[in-house]
PDB file of C-alpha atoms in Angstrom:
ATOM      1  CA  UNK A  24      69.580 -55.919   8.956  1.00 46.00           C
ATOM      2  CA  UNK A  25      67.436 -56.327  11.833  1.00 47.00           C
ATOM      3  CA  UNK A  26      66.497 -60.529  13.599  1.00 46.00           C
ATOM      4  CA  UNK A  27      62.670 -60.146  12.045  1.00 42.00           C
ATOM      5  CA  UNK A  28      64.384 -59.357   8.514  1.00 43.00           C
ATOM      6  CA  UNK A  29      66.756 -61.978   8.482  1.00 44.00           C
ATOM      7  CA  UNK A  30      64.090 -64.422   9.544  1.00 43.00           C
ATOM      8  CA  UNK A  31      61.117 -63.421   7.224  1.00 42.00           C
ATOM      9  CA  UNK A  32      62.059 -65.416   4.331  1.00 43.00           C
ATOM     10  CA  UNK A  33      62.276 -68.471   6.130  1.00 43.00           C
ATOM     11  CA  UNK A  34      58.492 -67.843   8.149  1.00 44.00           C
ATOM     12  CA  UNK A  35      56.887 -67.418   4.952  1.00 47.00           C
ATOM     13  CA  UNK A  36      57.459 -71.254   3.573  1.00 59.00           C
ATOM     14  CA  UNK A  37      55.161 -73.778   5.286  1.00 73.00           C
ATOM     15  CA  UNK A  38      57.142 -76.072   7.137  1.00 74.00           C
ATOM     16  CA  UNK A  39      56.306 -79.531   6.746  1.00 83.00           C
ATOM     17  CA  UNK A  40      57.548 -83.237   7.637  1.00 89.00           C
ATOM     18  CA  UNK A  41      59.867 -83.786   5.391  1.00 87.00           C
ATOM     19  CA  UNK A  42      61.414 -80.488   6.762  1.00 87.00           C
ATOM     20  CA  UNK A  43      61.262 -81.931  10.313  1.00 89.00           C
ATOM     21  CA  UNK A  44      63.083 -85.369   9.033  1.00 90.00           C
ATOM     22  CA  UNK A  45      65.805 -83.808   7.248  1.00 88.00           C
ATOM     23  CA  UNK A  46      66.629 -81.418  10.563  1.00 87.00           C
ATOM     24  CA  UNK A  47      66.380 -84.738  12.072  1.00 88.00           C
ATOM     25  CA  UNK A  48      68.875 -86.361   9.937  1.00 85.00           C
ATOM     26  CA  UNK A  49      71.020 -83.039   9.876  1.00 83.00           C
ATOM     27  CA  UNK A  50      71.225 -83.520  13.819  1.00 81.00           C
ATOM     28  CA  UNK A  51      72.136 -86.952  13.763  1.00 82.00           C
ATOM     29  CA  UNK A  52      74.528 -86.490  10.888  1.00 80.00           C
ATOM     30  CA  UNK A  53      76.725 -83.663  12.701  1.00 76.00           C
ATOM     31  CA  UNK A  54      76.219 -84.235  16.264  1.00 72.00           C
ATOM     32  CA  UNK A  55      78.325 -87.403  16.918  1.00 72.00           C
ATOM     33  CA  UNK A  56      75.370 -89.594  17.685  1.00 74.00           C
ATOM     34  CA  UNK A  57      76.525 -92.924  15.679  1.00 77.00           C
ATOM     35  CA  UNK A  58      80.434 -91.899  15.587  1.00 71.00           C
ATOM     36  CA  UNK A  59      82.563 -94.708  17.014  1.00 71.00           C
ATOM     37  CA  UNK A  60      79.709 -97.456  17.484  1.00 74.00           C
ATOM     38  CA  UNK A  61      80.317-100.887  18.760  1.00 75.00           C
ATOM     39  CA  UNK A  62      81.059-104.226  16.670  1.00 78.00           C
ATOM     40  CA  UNK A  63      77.797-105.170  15.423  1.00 80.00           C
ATOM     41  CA  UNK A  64      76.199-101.108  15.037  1.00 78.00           C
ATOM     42  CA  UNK A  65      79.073-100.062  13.115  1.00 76.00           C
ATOM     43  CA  UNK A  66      76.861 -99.320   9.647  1.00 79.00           C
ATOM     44  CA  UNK A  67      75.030 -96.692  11.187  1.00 81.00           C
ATOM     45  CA  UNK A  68      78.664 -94.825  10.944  1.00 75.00           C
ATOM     46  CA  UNK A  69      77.309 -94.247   7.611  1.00 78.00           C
ATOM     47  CA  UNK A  70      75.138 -91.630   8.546  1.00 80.00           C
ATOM     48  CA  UNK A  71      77.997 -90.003  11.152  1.00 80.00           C
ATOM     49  CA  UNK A  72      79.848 -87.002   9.454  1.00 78.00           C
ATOM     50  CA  UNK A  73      83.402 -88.077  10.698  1.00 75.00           C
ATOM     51  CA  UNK A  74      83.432 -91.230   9.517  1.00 78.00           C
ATOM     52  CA  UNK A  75      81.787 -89.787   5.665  1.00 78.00           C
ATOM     53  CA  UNK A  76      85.170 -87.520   5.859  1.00 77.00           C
ATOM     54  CA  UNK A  77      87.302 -90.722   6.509  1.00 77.00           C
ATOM     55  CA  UNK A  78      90.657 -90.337   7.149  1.00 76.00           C
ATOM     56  CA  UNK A  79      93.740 -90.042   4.601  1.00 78.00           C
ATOM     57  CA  UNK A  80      96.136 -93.458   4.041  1.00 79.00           C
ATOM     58  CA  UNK A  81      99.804 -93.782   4.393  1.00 81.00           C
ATOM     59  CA  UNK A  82     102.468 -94.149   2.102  1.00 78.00           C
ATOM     60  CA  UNK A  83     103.692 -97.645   1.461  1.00 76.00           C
ATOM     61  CA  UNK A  84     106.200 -98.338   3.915  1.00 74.00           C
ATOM     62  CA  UNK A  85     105.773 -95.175   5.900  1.00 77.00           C
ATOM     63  CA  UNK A  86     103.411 -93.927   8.790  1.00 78.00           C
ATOM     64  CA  UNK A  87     103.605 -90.698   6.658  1.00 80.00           C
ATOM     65  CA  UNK A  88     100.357 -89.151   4.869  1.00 80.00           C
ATOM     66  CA  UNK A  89     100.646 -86.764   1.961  1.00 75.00           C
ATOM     67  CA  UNK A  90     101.964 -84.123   4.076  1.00 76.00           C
ATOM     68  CA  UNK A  91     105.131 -85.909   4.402  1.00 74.00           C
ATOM     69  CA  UNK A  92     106.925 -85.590   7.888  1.00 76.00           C
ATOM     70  CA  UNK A  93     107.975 -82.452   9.431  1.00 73.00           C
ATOM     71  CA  UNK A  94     107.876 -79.432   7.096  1.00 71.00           C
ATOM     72  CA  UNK A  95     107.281 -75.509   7.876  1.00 74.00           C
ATOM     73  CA  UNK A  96     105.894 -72.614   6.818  1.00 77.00           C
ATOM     74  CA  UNK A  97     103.691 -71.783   3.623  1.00 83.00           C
ATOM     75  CA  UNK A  98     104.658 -75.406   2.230  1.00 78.00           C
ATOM     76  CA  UNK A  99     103.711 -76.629   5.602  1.00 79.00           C
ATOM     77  CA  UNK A 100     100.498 -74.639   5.906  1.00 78.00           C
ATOM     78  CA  UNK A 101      99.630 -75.402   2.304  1.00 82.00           C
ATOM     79  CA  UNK A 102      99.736 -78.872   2.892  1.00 79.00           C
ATOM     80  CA  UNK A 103      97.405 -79.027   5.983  1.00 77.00           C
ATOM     81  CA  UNK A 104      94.858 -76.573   4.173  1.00 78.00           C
ATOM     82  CA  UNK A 105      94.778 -79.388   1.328  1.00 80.00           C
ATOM     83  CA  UNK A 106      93.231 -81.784   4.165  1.00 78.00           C
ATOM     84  CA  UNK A 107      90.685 -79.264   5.085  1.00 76.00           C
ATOM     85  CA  UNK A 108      88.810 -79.464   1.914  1.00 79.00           C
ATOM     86  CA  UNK A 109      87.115 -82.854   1.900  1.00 80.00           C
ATOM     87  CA  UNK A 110      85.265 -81.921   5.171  1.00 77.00           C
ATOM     88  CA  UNK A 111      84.708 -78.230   3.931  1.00 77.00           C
ATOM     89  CA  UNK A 112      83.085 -79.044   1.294  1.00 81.00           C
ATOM     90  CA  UNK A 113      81.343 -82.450   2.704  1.00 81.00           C
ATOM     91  CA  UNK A 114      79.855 -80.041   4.964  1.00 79.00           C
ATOM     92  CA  UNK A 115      78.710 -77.425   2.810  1.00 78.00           C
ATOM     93  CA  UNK A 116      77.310 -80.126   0.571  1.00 83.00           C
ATOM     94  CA  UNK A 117      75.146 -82.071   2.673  1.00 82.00           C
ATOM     95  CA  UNK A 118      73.924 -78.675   4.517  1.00 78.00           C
ATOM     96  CA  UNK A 119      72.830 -77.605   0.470  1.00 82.00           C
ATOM     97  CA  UNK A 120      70.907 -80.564   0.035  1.00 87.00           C
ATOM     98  CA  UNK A 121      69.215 -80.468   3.588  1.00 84.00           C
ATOM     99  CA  UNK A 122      68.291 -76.773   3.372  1.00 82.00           C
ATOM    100  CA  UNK A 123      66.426 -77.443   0.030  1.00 86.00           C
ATOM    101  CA  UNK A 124      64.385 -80.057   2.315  1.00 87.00           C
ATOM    102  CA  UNK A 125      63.757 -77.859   4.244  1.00 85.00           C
ATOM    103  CA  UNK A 126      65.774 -78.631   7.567  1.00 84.00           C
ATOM    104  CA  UNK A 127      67.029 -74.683   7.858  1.00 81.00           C
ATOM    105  CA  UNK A 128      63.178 -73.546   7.975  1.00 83.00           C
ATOM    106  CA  UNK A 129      62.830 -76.330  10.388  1.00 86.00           C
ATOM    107  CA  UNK A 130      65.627 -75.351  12.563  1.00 83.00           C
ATOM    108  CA  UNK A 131      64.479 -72.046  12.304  1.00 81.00           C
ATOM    109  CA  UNK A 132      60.862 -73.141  14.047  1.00 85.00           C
ATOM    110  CA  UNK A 133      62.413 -75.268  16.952  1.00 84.00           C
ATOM    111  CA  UNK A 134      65.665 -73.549  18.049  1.00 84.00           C
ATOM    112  CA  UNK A 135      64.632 -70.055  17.630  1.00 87.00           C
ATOM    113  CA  UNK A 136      62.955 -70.134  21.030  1.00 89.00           C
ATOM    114  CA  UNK A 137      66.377 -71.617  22.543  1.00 86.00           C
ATOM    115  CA  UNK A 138      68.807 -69.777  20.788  1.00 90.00           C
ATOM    116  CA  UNK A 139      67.195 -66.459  20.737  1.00 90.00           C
ATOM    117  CA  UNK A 140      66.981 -66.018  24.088  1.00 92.00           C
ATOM    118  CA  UNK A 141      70.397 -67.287  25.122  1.00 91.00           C
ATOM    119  CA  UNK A 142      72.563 -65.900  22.165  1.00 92.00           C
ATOM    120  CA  UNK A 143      69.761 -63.628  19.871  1.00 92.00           C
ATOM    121  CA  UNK A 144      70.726 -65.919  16.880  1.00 92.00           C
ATOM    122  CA  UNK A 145      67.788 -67.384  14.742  1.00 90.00           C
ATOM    123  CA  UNK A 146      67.283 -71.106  15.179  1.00 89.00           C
ATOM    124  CA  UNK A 147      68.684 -72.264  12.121  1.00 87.00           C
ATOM    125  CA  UNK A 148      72.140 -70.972  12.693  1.00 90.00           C
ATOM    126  CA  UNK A 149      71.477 -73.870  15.306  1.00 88.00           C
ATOM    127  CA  UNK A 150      72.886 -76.348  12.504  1.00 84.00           C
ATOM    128  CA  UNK A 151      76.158 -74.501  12.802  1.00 88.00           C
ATOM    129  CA  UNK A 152      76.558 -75.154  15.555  1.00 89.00           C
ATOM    130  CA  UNK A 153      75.680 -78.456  15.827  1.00 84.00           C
ATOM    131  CA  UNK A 154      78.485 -79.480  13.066  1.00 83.00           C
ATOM    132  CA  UNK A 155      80.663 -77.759  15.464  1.00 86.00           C
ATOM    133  CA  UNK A 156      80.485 -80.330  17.982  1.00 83.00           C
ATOM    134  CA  UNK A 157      82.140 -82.377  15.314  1.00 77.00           C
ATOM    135  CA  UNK A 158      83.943 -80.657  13.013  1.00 78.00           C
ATOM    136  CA  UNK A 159      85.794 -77.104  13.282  1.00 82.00           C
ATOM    137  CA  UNK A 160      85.910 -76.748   9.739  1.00 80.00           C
ATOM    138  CA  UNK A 161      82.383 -77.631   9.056  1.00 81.00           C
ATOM    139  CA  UNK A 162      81.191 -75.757  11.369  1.00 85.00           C
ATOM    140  CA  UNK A 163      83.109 -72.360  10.285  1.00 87.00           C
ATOM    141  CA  UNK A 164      82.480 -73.285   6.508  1.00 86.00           C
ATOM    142  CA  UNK A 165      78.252 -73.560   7.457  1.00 87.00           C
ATOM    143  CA  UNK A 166      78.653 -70.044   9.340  1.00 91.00           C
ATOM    144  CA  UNK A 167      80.499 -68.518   7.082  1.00 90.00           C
ATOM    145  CA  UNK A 168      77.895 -69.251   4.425  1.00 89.00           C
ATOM    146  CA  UNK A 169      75.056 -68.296   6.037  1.00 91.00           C
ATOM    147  CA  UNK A 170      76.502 -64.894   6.762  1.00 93.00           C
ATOM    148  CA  UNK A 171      77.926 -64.298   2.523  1.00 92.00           C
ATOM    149  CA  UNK A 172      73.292 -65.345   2.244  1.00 88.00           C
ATOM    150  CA  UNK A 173      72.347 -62.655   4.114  1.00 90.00           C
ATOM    151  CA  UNK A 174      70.798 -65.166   7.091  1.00 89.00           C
ATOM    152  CA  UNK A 175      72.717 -63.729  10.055  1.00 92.00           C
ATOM    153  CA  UNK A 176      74.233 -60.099  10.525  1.00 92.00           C
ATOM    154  CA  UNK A 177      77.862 -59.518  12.069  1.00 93.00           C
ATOM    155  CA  UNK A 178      77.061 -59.491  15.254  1.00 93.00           C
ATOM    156  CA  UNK A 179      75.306 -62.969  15.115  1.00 94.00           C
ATOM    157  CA  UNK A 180      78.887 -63.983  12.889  1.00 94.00           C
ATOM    158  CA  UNK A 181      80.451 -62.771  16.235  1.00 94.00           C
ATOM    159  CA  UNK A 182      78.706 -64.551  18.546  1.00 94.00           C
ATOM    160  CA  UNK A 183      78.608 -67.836  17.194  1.00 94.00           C
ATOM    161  CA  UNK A 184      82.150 -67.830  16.226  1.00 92.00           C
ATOM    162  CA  UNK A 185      82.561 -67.010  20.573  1.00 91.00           C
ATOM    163  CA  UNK A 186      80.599 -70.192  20.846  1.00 92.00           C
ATOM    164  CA  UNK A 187      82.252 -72.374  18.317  1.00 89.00           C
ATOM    165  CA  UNK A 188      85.622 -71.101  19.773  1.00 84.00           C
ATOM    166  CA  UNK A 189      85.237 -72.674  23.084  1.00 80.00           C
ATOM    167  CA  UNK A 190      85.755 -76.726  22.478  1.00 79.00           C
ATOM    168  CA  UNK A 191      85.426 -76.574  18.701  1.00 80.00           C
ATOM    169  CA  UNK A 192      85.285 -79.846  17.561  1.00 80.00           C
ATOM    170  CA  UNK A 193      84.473 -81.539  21.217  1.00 82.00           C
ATOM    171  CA  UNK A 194      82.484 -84.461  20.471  1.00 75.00           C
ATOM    172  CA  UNK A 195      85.570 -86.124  18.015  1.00 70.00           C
ATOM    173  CA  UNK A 196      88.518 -84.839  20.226  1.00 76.00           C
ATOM    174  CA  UNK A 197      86.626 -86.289  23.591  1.00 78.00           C
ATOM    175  CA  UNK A 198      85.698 -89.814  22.615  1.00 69.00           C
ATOM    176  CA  UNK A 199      88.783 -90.104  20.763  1.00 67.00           C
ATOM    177  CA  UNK A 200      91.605 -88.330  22.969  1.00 71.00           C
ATOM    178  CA  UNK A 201      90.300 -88.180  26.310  1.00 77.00           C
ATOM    179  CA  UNK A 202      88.631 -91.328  25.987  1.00 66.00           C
ATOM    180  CA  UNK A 203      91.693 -93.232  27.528  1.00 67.00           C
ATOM    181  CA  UNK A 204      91.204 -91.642  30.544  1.00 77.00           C
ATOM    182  CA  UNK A 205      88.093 -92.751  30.844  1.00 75.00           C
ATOM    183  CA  UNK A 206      88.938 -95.134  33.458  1.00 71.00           C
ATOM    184  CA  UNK A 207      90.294 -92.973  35.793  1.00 80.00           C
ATOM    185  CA  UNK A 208      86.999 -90.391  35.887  1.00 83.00           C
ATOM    186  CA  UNK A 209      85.420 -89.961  39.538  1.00 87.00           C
ATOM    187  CA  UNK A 210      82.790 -88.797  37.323  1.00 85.00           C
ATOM    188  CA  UNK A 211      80.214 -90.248  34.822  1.00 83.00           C
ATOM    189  CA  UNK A 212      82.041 -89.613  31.384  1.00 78.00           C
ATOM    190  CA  UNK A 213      79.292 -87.353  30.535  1.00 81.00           C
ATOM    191  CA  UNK A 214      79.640 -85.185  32.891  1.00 87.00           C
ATOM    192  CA  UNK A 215      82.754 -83.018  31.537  1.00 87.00           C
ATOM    193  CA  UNK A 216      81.297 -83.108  28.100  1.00 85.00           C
ATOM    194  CA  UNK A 217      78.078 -81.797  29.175  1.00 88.00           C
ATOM    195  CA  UNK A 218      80.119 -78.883  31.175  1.00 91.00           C
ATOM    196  CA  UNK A 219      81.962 -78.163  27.851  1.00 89.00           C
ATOM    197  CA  UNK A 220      78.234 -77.578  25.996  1.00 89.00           C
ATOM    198  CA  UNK A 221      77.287 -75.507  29.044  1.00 91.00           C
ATOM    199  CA  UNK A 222      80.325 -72.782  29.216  1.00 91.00           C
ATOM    200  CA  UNK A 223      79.921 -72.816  24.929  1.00 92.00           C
ATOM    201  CA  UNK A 224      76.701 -71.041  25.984  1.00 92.00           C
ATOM    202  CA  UNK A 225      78.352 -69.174  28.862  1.00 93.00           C
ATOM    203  CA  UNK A 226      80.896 -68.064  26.636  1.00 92.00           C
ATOM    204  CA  UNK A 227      78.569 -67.037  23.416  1.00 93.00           C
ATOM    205  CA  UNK A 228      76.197 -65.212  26.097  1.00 94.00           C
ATOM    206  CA  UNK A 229      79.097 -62.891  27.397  1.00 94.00           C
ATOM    207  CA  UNK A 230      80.190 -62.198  23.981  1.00 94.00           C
ATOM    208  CA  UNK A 231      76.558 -61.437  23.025  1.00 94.00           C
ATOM    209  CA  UNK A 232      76.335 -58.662  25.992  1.00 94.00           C
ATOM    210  CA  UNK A 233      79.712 -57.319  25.768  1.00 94.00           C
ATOM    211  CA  UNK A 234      78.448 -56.745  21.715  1.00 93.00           C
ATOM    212  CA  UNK A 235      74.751 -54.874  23.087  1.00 92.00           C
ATOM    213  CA  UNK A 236      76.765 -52.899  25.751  1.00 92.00           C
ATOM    214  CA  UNK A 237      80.748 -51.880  25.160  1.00 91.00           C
ATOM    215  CA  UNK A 238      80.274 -52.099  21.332  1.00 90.00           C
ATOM    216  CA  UNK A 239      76.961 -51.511  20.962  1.00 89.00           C
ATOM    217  CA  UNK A 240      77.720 -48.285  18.328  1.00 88.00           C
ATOM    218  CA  UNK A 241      79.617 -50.528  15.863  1.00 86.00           C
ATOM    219  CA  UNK A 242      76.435 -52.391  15.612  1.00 82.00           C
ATOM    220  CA  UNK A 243      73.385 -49.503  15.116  1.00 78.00           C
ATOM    221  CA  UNK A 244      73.134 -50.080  11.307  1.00 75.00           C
ATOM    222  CA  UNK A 245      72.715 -53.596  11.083  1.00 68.00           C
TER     223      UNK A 245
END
C-alpha cells in the first residue's frame, strides 16, 4: 500500500469547520494543555485526558489499590493489564467519536506537510502521537488501530512506534515527577521538555532512514 493510497479516502471528503474544531479539541484533549491547572482553572481538567482516566482509590485502611501489594508474575501482570483498560478504551473512544467529526481528515490536511517530510507518515497519524505525549497506552491503542483500518502501512507502524518509544508518556511523567526539581533547573522548565519533543523526531527520522536504506527489501510490497 503505497502514502497516496492510504491517504485517498481521506482527500476525497470536504473538510470543513466542524472538522477543524474537533482536531482542535482532539489536540487539547491529549496534549496536556489543561492537565494540572491552578485553584480557580481547575474545570477545564474536564477536557484533559488524564484527569477523564482518573485514578483508582484505595482500600479502606490501606494505601493499597486493587492490585494489592507486592505480587509477581502472570497474577502480577494480570493485575496491572486490568488498569490499562479504562485509558485504552477512553482513548479509542473519544478518537471514534472525533474521527466521525471529522478531526482525522483534518489532521490529515494540516500535519501532512509536517509529518511527511520529517517521518513520511500522513498527518492524521499526527493524533497518535499527540495522545502519546500523555498517555502510552492511548497512544499505542490509536496506532494500533489505525494500522488493523488500513490508514498506515508497516513501515509507518514502525516509525511511529520509534517515536512514541522515546519519552512515551512525557507530558504526565514531567509535570508530575520531575516537577519537584523544578527549583533547582538553571534552565527555563521548558527547555528539557521541548528537547524531549525534538530527539522524538530525531529518533523517528533515523528509524525512518534506516527502514528506506538497510531494510529497504522487507518493505517493496507495501
Amino acid at each position: 500500500m503505497t502514502d497516496s493510497q492510504t491517504s485517498a479516502p481521506e482527500e476525497k471528503k470536504k473538510v470543513g469547520i466542524g472538522a477543524f474544531i474537533a482536531l482542535a479539541l482532539a489536540i487539547i484533549m491529549f496534549s496536556g494543555i489543561f492537565y494540572r491547572m491552578p485553584e480557580g482553572r481547575q474545570w477545564l481538567g474536564a477536557f484533559d485526558f488524564t484527569t477523564l482516566i482518573g485514578h483508582f482509590g484505595t482500600i479502606a485502611g490501606s494505601k493499597n489499590t486493587f492490585t494489592g501489594a507486592g505480587g509477581d508474575s502472570a497474577r502480577a501482570g494480570f493485575l496491572f493489564s486490568l488498569g490499562l483498560f479504562p485509558g485504552v478504551m477512553l482513548a479509542l473512544g473519544l478518537i471514534e467519536v472525533l474521527a466521525h467529526y471529522g478531526a482525522l481528515r483534518a489532521a490529515q490536511v494540516l500535519l501532512t506537510p509536517l509529518l511527511y517530510p520529517i517521518l513520511g507518515v500522513p498527518g492524521y497519524t499526527g493524533l497518535a502521537l499527540v495522545t502519546d505525549l500523555q498517555s502510552t497506552d492511548g497512544g499505542a491503542a490509536i496506532t494500533r488501530a489505525l494500522f488493523d483500518e488500513g490508514r498506515i502501512t508497516k513501515k509507518h507502524l514502525i516509525t511511529i512506534c520509534a517515536w512514541q518509544y522515546a519519552g512515551a508518556g512525557c507530558i504526565g511523567n514531567y509535570y508530575s515527577t520531575v516537577s519537584a526539581l523544578f527549583p533547582l533547573f538553571l534552565c527555563p522548565v521548558w527547555v528539557p521538555m521541548a528537547m524531549i519533543l525534538i530527539f522524538k523526531f530525531v529518533g523517528g527520522a533515523i528509524m525512518r532512514t534506516v527502514l528506506s536504506t538497510v531494510y529497504k527489501k522487507d518493505f517493496e510490497n507495501e
